mmCIF file of C-alpha atoms in Angstrom:
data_model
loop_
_atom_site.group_PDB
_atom_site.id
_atom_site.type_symbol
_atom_site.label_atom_id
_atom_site.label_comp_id
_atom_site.label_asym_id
_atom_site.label_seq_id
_atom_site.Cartn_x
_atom_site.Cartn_y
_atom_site.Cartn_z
ATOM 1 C CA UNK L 1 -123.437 -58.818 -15.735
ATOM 2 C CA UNK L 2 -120.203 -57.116 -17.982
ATOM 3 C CA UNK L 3 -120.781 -57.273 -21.571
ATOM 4 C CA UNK L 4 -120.052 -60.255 -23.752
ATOM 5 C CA UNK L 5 -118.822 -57.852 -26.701
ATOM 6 C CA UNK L 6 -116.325 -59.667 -29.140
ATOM 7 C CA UNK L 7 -117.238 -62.971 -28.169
ATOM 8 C CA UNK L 8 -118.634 -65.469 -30.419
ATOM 9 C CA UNK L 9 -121.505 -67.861 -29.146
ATOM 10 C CA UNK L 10 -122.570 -71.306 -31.063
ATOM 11 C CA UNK L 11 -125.894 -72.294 -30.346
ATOM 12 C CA UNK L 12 -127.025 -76.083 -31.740
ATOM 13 C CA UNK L 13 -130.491 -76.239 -32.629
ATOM 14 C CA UNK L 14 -131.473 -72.258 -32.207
ATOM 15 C CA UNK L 15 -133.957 -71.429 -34.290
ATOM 16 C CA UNK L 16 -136.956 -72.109 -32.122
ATOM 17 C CA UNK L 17 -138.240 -72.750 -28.265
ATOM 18 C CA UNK L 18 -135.089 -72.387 -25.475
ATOM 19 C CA UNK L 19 -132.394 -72.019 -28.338
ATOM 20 C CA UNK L 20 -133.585 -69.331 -29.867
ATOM 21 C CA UNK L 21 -134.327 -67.377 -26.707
ATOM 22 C CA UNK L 22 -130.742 -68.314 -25.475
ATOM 23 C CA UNK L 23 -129.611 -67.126 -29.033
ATOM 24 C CA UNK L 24 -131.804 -63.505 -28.445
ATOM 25 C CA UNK L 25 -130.103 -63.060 -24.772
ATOM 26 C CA UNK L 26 -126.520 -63.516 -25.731
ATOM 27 C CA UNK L 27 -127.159 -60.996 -29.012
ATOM 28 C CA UNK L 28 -128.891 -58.248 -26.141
ATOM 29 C CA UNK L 29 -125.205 -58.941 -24.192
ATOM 30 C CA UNK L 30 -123.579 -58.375 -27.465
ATOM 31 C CA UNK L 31 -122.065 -61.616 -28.563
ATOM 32 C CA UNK L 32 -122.485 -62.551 -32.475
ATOM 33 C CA UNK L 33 -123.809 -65.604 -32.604
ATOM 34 C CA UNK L 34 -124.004 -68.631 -34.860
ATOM 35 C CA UNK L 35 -127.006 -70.753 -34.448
ATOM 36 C CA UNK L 36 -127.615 -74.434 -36.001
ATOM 37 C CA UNK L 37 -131.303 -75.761 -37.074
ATOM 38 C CA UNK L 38 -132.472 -79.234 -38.210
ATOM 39 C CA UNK L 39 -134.881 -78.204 -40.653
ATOM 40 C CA UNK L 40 -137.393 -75.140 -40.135
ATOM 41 C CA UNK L 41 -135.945 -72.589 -42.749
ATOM 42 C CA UNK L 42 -138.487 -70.170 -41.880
ATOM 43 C CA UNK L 43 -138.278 -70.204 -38.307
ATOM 44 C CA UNK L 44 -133.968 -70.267 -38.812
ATOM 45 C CA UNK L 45 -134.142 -66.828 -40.484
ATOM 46 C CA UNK L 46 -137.015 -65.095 -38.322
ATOM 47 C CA UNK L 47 -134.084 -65.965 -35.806
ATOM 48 C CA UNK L 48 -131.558 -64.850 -37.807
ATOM 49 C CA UNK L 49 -132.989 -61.416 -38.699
ATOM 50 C CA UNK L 50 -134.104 -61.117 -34.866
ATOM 51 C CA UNK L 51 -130.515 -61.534 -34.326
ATOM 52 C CA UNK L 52 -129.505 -58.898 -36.395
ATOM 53 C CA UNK L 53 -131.565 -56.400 -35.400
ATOM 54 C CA UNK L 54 -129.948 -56.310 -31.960
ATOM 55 C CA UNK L 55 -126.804 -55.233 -34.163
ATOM 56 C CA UNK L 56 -124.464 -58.700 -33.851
ATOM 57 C CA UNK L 57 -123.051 -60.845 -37.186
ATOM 58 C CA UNK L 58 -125.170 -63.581 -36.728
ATOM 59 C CA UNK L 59 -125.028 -67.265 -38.850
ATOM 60 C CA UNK L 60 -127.512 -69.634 -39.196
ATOM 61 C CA UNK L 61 -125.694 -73.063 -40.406
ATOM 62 C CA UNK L 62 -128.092 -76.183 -41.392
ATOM 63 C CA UNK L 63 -127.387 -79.432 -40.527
ATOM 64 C CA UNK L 64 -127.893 -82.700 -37.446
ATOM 65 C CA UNK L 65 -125.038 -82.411 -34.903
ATOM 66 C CA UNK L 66 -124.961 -85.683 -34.511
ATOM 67 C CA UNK L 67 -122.831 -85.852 -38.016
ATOM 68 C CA UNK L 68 -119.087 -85.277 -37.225
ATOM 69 C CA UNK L 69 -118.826 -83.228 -40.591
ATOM 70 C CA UNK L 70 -122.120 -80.932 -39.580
ATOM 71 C CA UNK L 71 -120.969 -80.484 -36.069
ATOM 72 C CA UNK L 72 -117.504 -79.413 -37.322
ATOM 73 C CA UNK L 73 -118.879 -77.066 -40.092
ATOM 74 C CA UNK L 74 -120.782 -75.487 -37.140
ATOM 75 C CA UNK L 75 -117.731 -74.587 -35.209
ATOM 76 C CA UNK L 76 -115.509 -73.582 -38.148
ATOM 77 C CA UNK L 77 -118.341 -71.272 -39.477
ATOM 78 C CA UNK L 78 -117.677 -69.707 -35.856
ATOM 79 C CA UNK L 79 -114.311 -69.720 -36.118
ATOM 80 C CA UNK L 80 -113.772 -68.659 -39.929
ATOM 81 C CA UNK L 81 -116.626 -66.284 -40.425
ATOM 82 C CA UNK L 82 -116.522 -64.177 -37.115
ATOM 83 C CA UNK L 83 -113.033 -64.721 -35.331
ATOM 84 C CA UNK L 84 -113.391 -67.699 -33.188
ATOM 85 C CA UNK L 85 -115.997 -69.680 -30.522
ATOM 86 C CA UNK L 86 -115.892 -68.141 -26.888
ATOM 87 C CA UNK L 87 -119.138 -70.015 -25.936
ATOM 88 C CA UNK L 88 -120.730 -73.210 -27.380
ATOM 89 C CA UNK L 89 -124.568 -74.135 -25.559
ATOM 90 C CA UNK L 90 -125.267 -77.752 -26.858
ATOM 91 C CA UNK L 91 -129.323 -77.183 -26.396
ATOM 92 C CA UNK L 92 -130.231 -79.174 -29.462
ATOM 93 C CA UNK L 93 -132.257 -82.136 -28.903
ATOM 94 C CA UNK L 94 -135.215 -84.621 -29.705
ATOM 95 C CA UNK L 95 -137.891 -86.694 -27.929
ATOM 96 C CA UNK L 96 -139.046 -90.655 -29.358
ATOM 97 C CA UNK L 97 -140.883 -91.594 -26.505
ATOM 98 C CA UNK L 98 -142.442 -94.565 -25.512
ATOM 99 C CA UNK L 99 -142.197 -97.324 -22.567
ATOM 100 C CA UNK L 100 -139.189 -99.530 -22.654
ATOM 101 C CA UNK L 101 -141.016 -103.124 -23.117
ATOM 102 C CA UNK L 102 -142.205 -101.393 -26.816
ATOM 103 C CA UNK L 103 -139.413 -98.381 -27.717
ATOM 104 C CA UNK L 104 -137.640 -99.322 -30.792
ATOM 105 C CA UNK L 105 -134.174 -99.590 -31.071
ATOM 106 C CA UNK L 106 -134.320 -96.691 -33.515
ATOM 107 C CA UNK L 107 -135.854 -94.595 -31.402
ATOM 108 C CA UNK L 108 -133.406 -94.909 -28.865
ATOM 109 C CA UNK L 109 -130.266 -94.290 -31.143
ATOM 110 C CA UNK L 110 -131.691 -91.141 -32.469
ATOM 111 C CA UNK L 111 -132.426 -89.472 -29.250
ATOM 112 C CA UNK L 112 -128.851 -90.440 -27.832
ATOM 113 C CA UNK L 113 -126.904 -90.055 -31.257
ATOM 114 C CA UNK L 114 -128.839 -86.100 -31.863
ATOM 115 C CA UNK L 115 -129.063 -85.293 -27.427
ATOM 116 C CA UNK L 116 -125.403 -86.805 -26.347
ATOM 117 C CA UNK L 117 -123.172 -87.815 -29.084
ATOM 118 C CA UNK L 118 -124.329 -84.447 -31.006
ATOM 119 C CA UNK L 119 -123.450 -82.232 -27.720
ATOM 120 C CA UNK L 120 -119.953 -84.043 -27.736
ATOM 121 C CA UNK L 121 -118.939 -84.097 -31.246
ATOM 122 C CA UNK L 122 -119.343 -80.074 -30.891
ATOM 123 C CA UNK L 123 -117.263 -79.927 -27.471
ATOM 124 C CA UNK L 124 -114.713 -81.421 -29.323
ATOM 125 C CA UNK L 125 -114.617 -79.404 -32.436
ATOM 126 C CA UNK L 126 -114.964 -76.465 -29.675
ATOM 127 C CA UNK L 127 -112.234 -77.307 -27.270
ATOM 128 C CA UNK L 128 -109.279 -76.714 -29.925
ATOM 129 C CA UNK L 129 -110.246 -73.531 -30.394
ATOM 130 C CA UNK L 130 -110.799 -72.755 -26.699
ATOM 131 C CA UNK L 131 -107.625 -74.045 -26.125
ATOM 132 C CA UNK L 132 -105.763 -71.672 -27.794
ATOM 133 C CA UNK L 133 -107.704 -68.701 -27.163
ATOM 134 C CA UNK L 134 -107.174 -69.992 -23.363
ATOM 135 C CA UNK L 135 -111.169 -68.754 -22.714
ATOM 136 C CA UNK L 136 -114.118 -71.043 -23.232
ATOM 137 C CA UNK L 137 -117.558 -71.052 -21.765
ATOM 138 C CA UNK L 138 -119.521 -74.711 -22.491
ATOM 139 C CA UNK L 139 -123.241 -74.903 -21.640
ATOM 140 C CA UNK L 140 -124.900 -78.429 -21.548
ATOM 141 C CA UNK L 141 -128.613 -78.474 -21.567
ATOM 142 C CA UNK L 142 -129.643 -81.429 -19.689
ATOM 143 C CA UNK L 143 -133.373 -81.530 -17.580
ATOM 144 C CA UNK L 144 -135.186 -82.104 -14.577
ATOM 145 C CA UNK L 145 -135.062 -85.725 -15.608
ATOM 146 C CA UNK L 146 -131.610 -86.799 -15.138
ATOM 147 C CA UNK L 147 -132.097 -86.071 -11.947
ATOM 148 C CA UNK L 148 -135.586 -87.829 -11.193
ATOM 149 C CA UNK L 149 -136.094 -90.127 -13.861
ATOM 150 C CA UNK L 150 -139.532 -90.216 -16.449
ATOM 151 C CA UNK L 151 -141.619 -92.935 -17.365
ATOM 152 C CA UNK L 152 -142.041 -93.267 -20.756
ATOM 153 C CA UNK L 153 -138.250 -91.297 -21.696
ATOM 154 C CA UNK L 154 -135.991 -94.087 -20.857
ATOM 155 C CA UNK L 155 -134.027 -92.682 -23.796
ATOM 156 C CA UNK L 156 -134.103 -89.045 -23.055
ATOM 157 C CA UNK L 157 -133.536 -89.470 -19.426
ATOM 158 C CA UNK L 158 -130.505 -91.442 -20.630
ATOM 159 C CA UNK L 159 -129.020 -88.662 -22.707
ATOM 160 C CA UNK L 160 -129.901 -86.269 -20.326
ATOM 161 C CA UNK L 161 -128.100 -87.834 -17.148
ATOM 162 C CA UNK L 162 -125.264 -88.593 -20.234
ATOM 163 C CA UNK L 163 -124.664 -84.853 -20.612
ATOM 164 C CA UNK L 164 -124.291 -84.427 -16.965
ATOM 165 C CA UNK L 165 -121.555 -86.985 -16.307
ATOM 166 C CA UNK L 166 -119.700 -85.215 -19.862
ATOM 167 C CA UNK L 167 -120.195 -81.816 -18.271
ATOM 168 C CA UNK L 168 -118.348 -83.152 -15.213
ATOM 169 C CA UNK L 169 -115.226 -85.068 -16.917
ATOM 170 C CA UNK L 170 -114.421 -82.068 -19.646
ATOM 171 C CA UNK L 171 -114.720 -79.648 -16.629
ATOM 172 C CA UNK L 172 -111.726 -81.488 -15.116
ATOM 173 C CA UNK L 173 -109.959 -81.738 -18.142
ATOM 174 C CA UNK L 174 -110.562 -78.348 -19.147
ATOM 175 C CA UNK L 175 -110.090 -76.690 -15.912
ATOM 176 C CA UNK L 176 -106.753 -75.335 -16.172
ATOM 177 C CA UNK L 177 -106.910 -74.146 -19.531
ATOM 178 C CA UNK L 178 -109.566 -70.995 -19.098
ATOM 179 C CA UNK L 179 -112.696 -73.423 -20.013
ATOM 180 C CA UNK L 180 -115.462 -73.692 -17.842
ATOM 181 C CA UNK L 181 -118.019 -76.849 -18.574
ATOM 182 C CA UNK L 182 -121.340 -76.518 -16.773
ATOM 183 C CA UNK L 183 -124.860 -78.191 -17.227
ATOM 184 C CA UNK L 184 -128.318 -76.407 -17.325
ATOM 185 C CA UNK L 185 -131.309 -78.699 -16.091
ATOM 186 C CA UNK L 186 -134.623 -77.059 -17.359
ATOM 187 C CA UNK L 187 -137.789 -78.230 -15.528
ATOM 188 C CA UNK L 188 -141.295 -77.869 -17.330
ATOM 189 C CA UNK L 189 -140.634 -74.858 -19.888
ATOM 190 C CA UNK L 190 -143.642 -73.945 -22.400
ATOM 191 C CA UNK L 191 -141.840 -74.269 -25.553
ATOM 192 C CA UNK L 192 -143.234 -76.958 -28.640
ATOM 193 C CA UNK L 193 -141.838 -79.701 -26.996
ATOM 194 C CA UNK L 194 -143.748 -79.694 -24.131
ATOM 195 C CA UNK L 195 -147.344 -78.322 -26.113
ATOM 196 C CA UNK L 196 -147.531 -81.596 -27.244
ATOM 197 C CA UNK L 197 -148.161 -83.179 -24.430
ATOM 198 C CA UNK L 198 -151.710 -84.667 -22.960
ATOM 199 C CA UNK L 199 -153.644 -81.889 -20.748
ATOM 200 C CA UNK L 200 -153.249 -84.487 -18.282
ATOM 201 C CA UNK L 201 -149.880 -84.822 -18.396
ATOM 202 C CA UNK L 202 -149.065 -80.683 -18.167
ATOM 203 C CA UNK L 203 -151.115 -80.370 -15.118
ATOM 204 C CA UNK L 204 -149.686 -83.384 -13.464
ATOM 205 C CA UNK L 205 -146.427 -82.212 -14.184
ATOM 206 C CA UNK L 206 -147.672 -77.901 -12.934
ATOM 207 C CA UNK L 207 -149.123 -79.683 -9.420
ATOM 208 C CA UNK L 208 -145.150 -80.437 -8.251
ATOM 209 C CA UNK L 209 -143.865 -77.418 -8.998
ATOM 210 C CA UNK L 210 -143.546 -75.227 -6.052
ATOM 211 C CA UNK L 211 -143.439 -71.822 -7.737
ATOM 212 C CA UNK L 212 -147.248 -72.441 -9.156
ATOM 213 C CA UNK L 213 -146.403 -72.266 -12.936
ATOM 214 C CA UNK L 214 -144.334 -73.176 -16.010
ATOM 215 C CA UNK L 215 -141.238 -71.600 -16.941
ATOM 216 C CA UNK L 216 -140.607 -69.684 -20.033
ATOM 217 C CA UNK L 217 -138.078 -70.485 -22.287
ATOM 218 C CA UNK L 218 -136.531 -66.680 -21.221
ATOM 219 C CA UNK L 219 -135.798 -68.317 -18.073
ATOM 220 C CA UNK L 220 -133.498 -70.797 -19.028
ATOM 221 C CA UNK L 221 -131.620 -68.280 -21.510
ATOM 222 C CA UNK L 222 -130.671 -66.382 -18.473
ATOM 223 C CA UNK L 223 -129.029 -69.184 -16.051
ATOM 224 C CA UNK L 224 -127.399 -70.092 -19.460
ATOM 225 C CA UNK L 225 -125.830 -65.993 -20.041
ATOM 226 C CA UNK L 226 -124.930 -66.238 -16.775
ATOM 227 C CA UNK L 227 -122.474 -69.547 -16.858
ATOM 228 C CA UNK L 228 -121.762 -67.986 -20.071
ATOM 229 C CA UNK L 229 -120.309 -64.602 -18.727
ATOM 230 C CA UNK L 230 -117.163 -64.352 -17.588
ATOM 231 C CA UNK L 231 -118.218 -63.456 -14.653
ATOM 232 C CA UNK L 232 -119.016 -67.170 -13.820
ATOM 233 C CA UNK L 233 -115.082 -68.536 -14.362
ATOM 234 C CA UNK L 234 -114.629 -70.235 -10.961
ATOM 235 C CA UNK L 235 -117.900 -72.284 -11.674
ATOM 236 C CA UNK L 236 -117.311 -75.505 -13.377
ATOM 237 C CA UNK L 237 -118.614 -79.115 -13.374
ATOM 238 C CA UNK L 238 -121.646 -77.446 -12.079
ATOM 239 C CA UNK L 239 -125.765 -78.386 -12.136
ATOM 240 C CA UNK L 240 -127.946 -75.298 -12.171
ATOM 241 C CA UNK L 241 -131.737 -76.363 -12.021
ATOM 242 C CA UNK L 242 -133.985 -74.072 -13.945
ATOM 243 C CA UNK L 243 -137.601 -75.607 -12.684
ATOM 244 C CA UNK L 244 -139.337 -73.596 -10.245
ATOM 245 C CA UNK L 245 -138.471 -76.350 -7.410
ATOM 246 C CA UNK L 246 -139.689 -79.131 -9.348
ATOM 247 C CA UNK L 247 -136.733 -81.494 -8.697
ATOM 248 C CA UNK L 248 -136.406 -81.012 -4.717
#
């Protein structure tokens, strides 16, 4: 895969888990990089001086995605500070779960507002940009269940399968203009997220995946470089499951 050498990558929500790995594998390419975080100074600049090690500018800019004015600030720190946005991965994203009959109205708002409206509020501070540089790599991170469903993530599931039908519309808008739009779909990764869950639940979820284990979050960051590269230009509107067969 060619190097991604004077481009610029925004990450949303990078400092820890998948981001942050995605963050460490376009630095290794040689893309700067400009990562957002919710909340976790400390883990923002371990990731920011991990970053810089590998010898790119990196930025580490604070703030929900889901706010217009955040999501903005994100891509004009991109744009201002280090020449422009060639790639934009919208990874960031929360769980509330809970079965319907009980989930609070709250609780679904937030997942949607940070999971979907968050990923397109930064595609469209993004595409401007793109469009003038006439080059643009998007990366949706959707999951496994979009495509199968979950019970107890009525809400996630919903913002998940919401990313995929977005990836699919700004890839035909976007099409002729150098942009390629494209959707990762993680399966069961060990990151935070997921170390949370019941014993029960992880080796439920291990028994239907074919390869016989979890993925890593360094698995995802490479089907992510690669839509990324520029190698990938005549893929668009695209699905690429990351989960070890688990969605067959």
């Amino acid at each position: 895969m060619g190097s991604m050498s004077g481009k610029t990558a925004v990450v949303t929500g990078g400092s820890r888990g998948i981001g942050r790995a995605i963050c460490l594998e376009l630095a290794r390419r040689g893309a700067n990089v400009v990562f957002s975080y919710a909340g976790n100074t400390a883990a923002a600049e371990k990731t920011l001086e991990e970053l810089k090690a590998l010898g790119v500018e990196a930025r580490a800019v604070q703030g929900n995605v889901a706010d217009p004015a955040a999501a903005k600030t994100l891509i004009d720190t991109a744009v201002k500070e280090l020449g422009g946005i060639h790639i934009l991965v919208n990874n960031a994203g929360i769980t509330r779960d809970g079965l319907a009959m009980a989930m609070k109205e709250e609780d679904f708002d937030a997942v949607i507002e940070t999971n979907l409206k968050g990923a397109f509020l930064c595609m469209k501070a993004a595409i401007r940009p793109m469009m003038k540089a006439r080059y643009g790599r998007i990366v949706n991170m959707s999951s496994v269940v979009a495509l199968r469903g979950n019970p107890g993530q009525v809400n996630y599931c919903a913002s998940k399968a919401g990313l995929i039908g977005m990836t699919k519309s700004l890839a035909k808008e976007m099409g002729a203009r150098g942009i390629t739009v494209n959707a990762v779909a993680p399966g069961y990764i060990s990151t935070d997220m997921t170390a949370a869950l019941p014993d029960a639940a992880r080796q439920a979820m291990l028994s239907t995946i074919p390869v016989g284990r979890a993925g890593n979050p360094e698995d995802v960051a490479a089907a992510v470089a690669f839509l990324a590269s520029e190698e990938a230009g005549y893929i668009t509107g695209q699905v690429l499951s990351v989960d070890g067969g688990m969605g067959m």
